[in-house]
Amino acid sequence: MATLTTHPDCVTVVSYRFGKGAAEIERYIQLGGYESARKALALGPDGIISEMKASNLRGRGGAGFPTGLKWSFVPKQSTKPKYVLVNGDESEPGTCKDRLIFEQDPHSVIEGTIIAALSVQAKMGFIYLRGEYRYLLQIAERAVAQAYTKGFLGKNIFGSGTDFDIVTQTGAGAYEVGEESALMESLEGKRGIPRIRPPFPAVVGLYGGPTIINNAETIATVPHIFRIGGAEYAKLGTERNGGTRLFCLSGHVERPGVYELPMGYNLKKMIYEVGGGIPNGKKLKAVVPGGASTPALTADEIDIGMDFDQVGKAGSMLGSGGVVVLDETTCMVEFALRTMKFYAHESCGWCIPCREGTDWLKKSLTRLHEGGAVDKDIDNIRYLAENMLGRTFCPLGDAAAMPTIAFVQKFRKEFEDHLEGRGCPYHRAPEPEPALV
Amino acid sequence: MSTQPSQSATLFSPALAARFNKLVTLYPVKRSALVPMLLYAQDEIGYLSDPVIAEVAERIGISELEVRNVISYYSMLRTKPAGKYHVQVCTNISCMLRGGNEILDHCKKKLGVPNKGVTADGLFSLEEVECIGACSWAPAAQVNYDFHENLTPDSIDKVLADYRAKAAK
């Protein structure tokens, strides 16, 4: 069971129906469910988009693009069918929020998908979960079947004369597929290799048709916007950063957990008050504010509001809401290496700067961590990472490069401490591999 | 388009074959069913053997090579058998900070296999995996599709013992 953790500062918008048995459609309806879809039907496409714009909802997958604006890019007239694609391929290290949404409130995703479809008159939607989330697929499939039985999906939904179908499926293990164009490739039964843009998915997307693609949390938020009103939702957050979001606190905190907090909530308070501070009286060293791909902040940089603009101003990104806390005992070189091992493993190999860059960075960081590096290697790591930036079809190359640059820049002393055969000052003795049996 | 393999020719159980027959009709193109089909096939057969690949290719109407190209991209798809219980220990950042590496080392010792090894009795296989989406409940592991969270060496021992007992039943 993935459950929400609460704190007096928490607000309940997306989590409004969590822990209330709302995976059952009858209970969901009792709690006001599917009323938002009816409201959206009455509003029509233009009305839906203006409500979405008023909400200041920005994409929860990481980039923070305004959702209403994204939907408005889908052309009204299209010779090809239009689609809605829900990205539940949650794989960004540090992020585990979608599990709560699908486990406790799958109908909010279905209802949000319906509303997105109504805004662009799409007739088909897909909910794509990561392969590891098989149990969530089962919950989602059941919820979709219930929605069909009620007439909320299928032919003539809500008696409106409009048809809309949803297909649910999982991937099979690939971080890269969380990127929108790779996701479309995967859904078309191919290797998840990114597509070049433009054209953007809103114009040429899934099966060549105009496509709305949003993160599962973004879509799950949509019915709540219509429940409380776009302007009211916007007020919960900060300027241009409407509402709330599910923050996933992990790492060295007393009370890790997924918390729903207003956009712009102070990061220092999030760690010390909501999360209960650092265990065992240790000091804070760094915070990765929005999943593994976002540049780390030092302990002195955390007195900021957690919204897209303020974290951006601090030189990092709000990302996917995965706040990873590192105490003073963490070796930053080891942390940088583990991060890079991940990107080297996940790079799809399509773009050379990412494929080669992540692998060389992994090798360089390994050598540094093991004590075999020379002074020049530190600058080389940074140089290599800087040369990956902006040179790939999709943001995976940037996602690997950006945190690495920040690690070198902000924790250079720790990198230097590993030089000249000294090896890791923090490192435990490596475990011998057991003999093959 | 190739014809569907007849019921008797299929490698899969009647329920799974029926599911596959439906799956290929759900999407605007048949090929969209490929990734889910491969995962379901693997769940039933244990791994993607040559005959499984051949049948999936035939059902979708693409070449076996195209199927293999897709298989090699996805980390969960395998062409060799794993243990009955596939133990996947996460050591990515959030788990690493809370002892994920220690859990992995403990499993290696306990099961007597290295990363990606299979026990001699075929009961367990072990794999170090990337983030599984359990960061706030780290360290975590998945055994097949079941999550086990907030692990300690003692609690993972119990998890493994429970699977062992389940298999003995």
Coordinates of C-alpha atoms in Angstrom, one line a residue, chain A residues 2-3 83 91 93-96 99-100 124 126 130-135 137 141 167 169-174 176-177 186-192 207 248-253 256-258 292 324-326 330 335 338-339 341-342 345-346 348 428 431 433-437, chain B residues 19 23 26-29 31-36 39-40 43 62 68-77 88 90-94 96-98 101-102 105 108-109 111-120 128-138 142 145 147 149-150:
Chain A
A2 CA 1.3 3.4 -1.0
T3 CA -0.3 5.8 1.4
Y83 CA -5.7 11.2 -28.9
S91 CA 10.5 6.5 -13.5
P93 CA 14.5 8.5 -9.4
G94 CA 13.0 10.1 -6.3
T95 CA 9.4 10.0 -7.6
C96 CA 6.7 7.7 -6.4
R99 CA 1.4 5.0 -7.2
L100 CA -0.9 6.8 -4.7
M124 CA -9.6 7.7 -27.8
F126 CA -4.5 5.7 -23.5
R130 CA 5.3 1.7 -16.1
G131 CA 5.8 -2.1 -16.4
E132 CA 6.8 -2.5 -12.7
Y133 CA 3.4 -1.1 -11.7
R134 CA 1.4 -4.2 -12.7
Y135 CA -0.8 -4.1 -9.6
L137 CA -2.7 -1.7 -14.1
E141 CA -8.3 -1.8 -15.7
V167 CA -7.1 1.6 -23.3
Q169 CA -1.4 -0.8 -20.7
T170 CA 2.0 -0.9 -19.2
G171 CA 5.5 -0.6 -20.5
A172 CA 8.3 -3.1 -19.8
G173 CA 11.0 -1.2 -18.0
A174 CA 12.5 1.9 -19.7
E176 CA 13.4 6.8 -21.5
V177 CA 9.7 6.0 -22.3
S186 CA 6.5 2.6 -27.2
L187 CA 2.8 2.7 -27.5
E188 CA 3.1 2.1 -31.2
G189 CA 5.0 -1.1 -30.4
K190 CA 8.5 0.1 -31.1
R191 CA 11.7 0.8 -29.2
G192 CA 11.3 3.9 -27.2
Y207 CA -0.3 7.5 -34.9
C248 CA 7.8 12.8 -2.6
L249 CA 10.2 13.3 0.3
S250 CA 12.9 10.7 0.5
G251 CA 16.5 10.1 1.6
H252 CA 17.8 11.3 4.9
V253 CA 14.7 12.7 6.6
P256 CA 9.9 10.4 4.3
G257 CA 6.6 10.2 2.5
V258 CA 4.3 11.6 -0.2
A292 CA 17.5 12.7 -10.1
V324 CA 15.8 13.7 -2.1
V325 CA 17.6 14.8 1.0
L326 CA 21.3 14.1 1.6
T330 CA 26.8 11.3 1.9
F335 CA 26.0 10.0 -5.4
R338 CA 25.1 6.4 -8.9
T339 CA 23.1 9.0 -10.7
K341 CA 25.1 4.8 -13.7
F342 CA 21.4 5.2 -13.9
H345 CA 21.8 2.4 -18.1
E346 CA 18.8 4.2 -19.4
C348 CA 18.5 4.6 -25.4
R428 CA 32.7 1.4 3.0
E431 CA 31.6 -6.6 -0.4
E433 CA 31.1 -11.1 -4.8
P434 CA 29.9 -14.5 -3.6
A435 CA 31.1 -17.5 -5.6
L436 CA 28.8 -18.8 -8.3
V437 CA 26.9 -21.8 -7.2
Chain B
R19 CA -6.6 -12.1 -24.2
L23 CA -5.5 -7.1 -27.3
L26 CA -7.9 -2.6 -29.1
Y27 CA -5.5 -0.2 -30.9
P28 CA -5.6 1.6 -34.2
V29 CA -2.6 -0.5 -35.2
R31 CA 1.6 -3.5 -33.4
S32 CA 0.7 -1.4 -30.4
A33 CA -0.2 -4.6 -28.6
L34 CA 3.4 -5.8 -28.8
V35 CA 5.0 -4.6 -25.6
P36 CA 2.1 -5.7 -23.3
L39 CA 5.3 -9.0 -20.9
Y40 CA 2.2 -11.2 -20.5
D43 CA 4.8 -13.8 -17.1
I62 CA 5.8 -8.5 -38.0
R68 CA 13.7 -9.0 -31.0
N69 CA 14.6 -5.4 -31.6
V70 CA 11.9 -4.4 -29.3
I71 CA 12.7 -7.0 -26.6
S72 CA 16.3 -5.8 -26.4
Y73 CA 15.2 -2.3 -25.6
Y74 CA 13.1 -3.0 -22.5
S75 CA 14.9 -4.0 -19.3
M76 CA 12.0 -6.2 -17.9
L77 CA 11.9 -8.4 -21.0
Q88 CA 14.8 -7.0 -7.8
C90 CA 16.7 -1.0 -6.0
T91 CA 19.9 0.8 -5.3
N92 CA 19.1 4.1 -7.0
I93 CA 19.6 7.3 -5.1
S94 CA 16.7 7.3 -2.6
M96 CA 21.1 4.0 -1.8
L97 CA 20.8 6.7 0.9
R98 CA 18.8 4.4 3.1
N101 CA 23.3 -1.5 -1.3
E102 CA 23.4 -3.3 2.0
D105 CA 24.7 -7.4 -0.6
K108 CA 23.7 -11.9 -2.6
K109 CA 25.0 -13.6 0.5
L111 CA 21.0 -16.5 -1.9
G112 CA 24.6 -17.3 -2.8
V113 CA 24.3 -15.7 -6.2
P114 CA 25.8 -12.6 -7.8
N115 CA 23.7 -9.8 -9.5
K116 CA 21.7 -11.4 -12.3
G117 CA 22.3 -14.9 -10.9
V118 CA 19.8 -17.7 -10.5
T119 CA 19.9 -20.1 -7.5
A120 CA 20.7 -23.7 -8.3
E128 CA 20.0 -4.9 -9.0
V129 CA 17.5 -2.6 -10.6
E130 CA 17.0 1.1 -11.2
C131 CA 14.3 3.1 -9.4
I132 CA 11.1 1.2 -8.9
G133 CA 9.0 4.0 -7.6
A134 CA 9.2 3.3 -3.9
C135 CA 11.5 6.3 -3.0
S136 CA 9.5 7.5 0.0
W137 CA 9.5 3.9 1.4
A138 CA 13.1 3.1 0.8
Q142 CA 10.2 -6.1 -5.9
Y145 CA 5.5 -7.7 -9.2
F147 CA 6.6 -4.4 -3.6
E149 CA 9.4 -1.6 1.3
N150 CA 11.2 0.0 4.3

